[in-house]
GROMACS .gro file of C-alpha atoms in nm:
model
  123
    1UNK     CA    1  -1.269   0.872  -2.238
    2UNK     CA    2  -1.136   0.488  -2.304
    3UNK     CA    3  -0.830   0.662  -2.177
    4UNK     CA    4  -0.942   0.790  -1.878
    5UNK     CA    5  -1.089   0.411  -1.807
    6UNK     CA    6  -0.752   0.260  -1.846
    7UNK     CA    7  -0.594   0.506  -1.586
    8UNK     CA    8  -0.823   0.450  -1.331
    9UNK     CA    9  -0.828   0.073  -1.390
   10UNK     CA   10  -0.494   0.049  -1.366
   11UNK     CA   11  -0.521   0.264  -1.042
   12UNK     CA   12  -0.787  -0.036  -0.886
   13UNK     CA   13  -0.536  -0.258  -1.009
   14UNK     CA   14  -0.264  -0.111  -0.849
   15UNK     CA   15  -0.416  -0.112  -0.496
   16UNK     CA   16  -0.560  -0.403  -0.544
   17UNK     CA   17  -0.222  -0.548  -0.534
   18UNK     CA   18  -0.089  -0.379  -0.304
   19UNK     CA   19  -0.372  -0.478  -0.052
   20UNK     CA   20  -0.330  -0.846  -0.141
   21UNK     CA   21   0.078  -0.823  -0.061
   22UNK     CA   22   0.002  -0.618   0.254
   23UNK     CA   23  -0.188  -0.882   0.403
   24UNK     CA   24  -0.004  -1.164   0.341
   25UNK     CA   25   0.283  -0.977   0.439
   26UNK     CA   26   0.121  -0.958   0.788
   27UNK     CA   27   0.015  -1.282   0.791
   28UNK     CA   28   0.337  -1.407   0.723
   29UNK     CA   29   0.487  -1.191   1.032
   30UNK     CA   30   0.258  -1.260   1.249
   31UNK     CA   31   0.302  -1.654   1.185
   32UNK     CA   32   0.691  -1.537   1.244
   33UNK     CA   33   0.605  -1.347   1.573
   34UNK     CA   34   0.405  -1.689   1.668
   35UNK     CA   35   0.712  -1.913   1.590
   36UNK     CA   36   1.001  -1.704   1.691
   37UNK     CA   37   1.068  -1.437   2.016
   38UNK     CA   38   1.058  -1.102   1.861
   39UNK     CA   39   1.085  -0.830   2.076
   40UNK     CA   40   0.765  -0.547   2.058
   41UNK     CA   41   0.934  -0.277   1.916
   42UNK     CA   42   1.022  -0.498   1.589
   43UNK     CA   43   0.666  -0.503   1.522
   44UNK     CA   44   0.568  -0.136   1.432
   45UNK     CA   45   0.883  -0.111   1.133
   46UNK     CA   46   0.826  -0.427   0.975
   47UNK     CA   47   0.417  -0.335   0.953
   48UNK     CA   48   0.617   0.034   0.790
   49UNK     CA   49   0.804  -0.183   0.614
   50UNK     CA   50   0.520  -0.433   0.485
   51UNK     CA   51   0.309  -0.106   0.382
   52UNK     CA   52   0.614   0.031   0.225
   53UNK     CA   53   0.663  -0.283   0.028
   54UNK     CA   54   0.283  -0.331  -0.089
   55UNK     CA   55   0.257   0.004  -0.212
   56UNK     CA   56   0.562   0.007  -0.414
   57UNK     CA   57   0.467  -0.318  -0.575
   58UNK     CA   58   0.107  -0.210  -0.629
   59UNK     CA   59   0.295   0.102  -0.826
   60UNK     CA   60   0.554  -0.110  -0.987
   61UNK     CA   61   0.291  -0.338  -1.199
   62UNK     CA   62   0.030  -0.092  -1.283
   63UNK     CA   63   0.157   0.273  -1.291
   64UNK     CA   64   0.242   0.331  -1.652
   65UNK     CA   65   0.247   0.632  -1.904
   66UNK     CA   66   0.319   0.916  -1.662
   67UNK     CA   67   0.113   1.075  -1.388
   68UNK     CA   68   0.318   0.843  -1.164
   69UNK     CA   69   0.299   1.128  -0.884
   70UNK     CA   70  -0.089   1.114  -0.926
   71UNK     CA   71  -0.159   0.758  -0.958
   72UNK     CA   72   0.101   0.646  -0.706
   73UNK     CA   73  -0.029   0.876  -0.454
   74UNK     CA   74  -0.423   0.738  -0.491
   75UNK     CA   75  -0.275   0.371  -0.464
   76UNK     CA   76  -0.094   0.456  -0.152
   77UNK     CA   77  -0.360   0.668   0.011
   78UNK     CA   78  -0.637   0.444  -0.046
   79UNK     CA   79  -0.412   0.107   0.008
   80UNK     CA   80  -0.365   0.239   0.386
   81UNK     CA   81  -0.696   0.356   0.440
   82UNK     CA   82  -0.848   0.002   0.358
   83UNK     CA   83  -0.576  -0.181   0.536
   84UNK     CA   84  -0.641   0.071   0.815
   85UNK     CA   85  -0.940   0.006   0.827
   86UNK     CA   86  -0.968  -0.364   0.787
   87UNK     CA   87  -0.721  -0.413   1.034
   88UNK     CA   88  -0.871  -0.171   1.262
   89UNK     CA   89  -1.270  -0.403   1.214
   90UNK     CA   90  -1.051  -0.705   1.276
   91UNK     CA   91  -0.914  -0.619   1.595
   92UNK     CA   92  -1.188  -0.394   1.718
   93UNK     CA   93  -0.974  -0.088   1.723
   94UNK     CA   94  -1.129   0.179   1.517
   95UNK     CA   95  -0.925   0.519   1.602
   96UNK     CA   96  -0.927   0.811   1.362
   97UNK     CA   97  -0.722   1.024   1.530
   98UNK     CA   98  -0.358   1.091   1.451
   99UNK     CA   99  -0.207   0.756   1.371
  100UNK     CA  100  -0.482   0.666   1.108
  101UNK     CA  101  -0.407   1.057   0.911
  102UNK     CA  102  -0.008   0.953   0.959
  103UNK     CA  103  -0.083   0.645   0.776
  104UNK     CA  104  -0.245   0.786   0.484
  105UNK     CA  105  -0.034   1.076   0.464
  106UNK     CA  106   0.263   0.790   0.461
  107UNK     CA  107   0.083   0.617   0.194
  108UNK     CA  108   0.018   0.933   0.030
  109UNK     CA  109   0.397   0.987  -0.019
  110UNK     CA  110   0.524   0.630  -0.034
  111UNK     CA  111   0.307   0.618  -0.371
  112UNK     CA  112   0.408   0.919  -0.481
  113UNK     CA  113   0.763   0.852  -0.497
  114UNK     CA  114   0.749   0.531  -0.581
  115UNK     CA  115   0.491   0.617  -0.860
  116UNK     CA  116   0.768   0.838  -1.006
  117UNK     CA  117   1.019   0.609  -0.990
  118UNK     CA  118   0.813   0.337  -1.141
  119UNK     CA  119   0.702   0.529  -1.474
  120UNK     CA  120   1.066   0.700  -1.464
  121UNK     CA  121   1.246   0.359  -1.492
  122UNK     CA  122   0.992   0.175  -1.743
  123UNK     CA  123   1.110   0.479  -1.998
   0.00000   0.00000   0.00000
């Protein structure tokens, strides 16, 4: 049972984390896109990118002692739907059509892998 309780704390640690760097990652780009001339298509990878980023370091500090596919896969999926969804309240742009399943299913497999790789590499 105390086990159990570690995994999923380290899960809510996990995204946690990962929710924190995603949004100063956008912050921090969007103070970029205020400064500098970026053209519009630059925005939509470097959000990927920011996601991709956030989710891997969410993994990288708190996915320990196997079940990396598992655990990696819940930080990722629930990471994008609260970003998603956050973002989504902030800009008055709730959609739940096939963006918002792309997303998780991104974060579903972002955090997979990089679940993997994280308890693979701490051995």
């Amino acid at each position: 049972m105390e086990q159990r309780r570690i995994e999923i704390l380290s899960v809510v640690k996990g995204i946690f984390l990962a929710i924190i760097v995603n949004f100063i990652g956008v912050l921090l780009f969007a103070l970029i896109i205020h400064i500098a001339t970026l053209p519009v298509v630059v925005i939509k990878p470097v959000n990927q990118f920011i996601k991709l980023l956030s989710v891997f370091l969410g993994c990288f500090f708190f996915v320990r002692d196997g079940k990396g596919l598992i655990k990696g896969g819940l930080i990722g999926g629930i990471t994008n739907i609260i970003t998603y969804l956050a973002f989504a309240l902030a800009t008055s742009g709730i959609s739940f059509g096939l963006g918002f399943l792309l997303d998780i299913i991104f974060g579903i497999i972002v955090g997979g892998i990089s679940g993997i790789l994280t308890v693979n590499v701490k051995k």
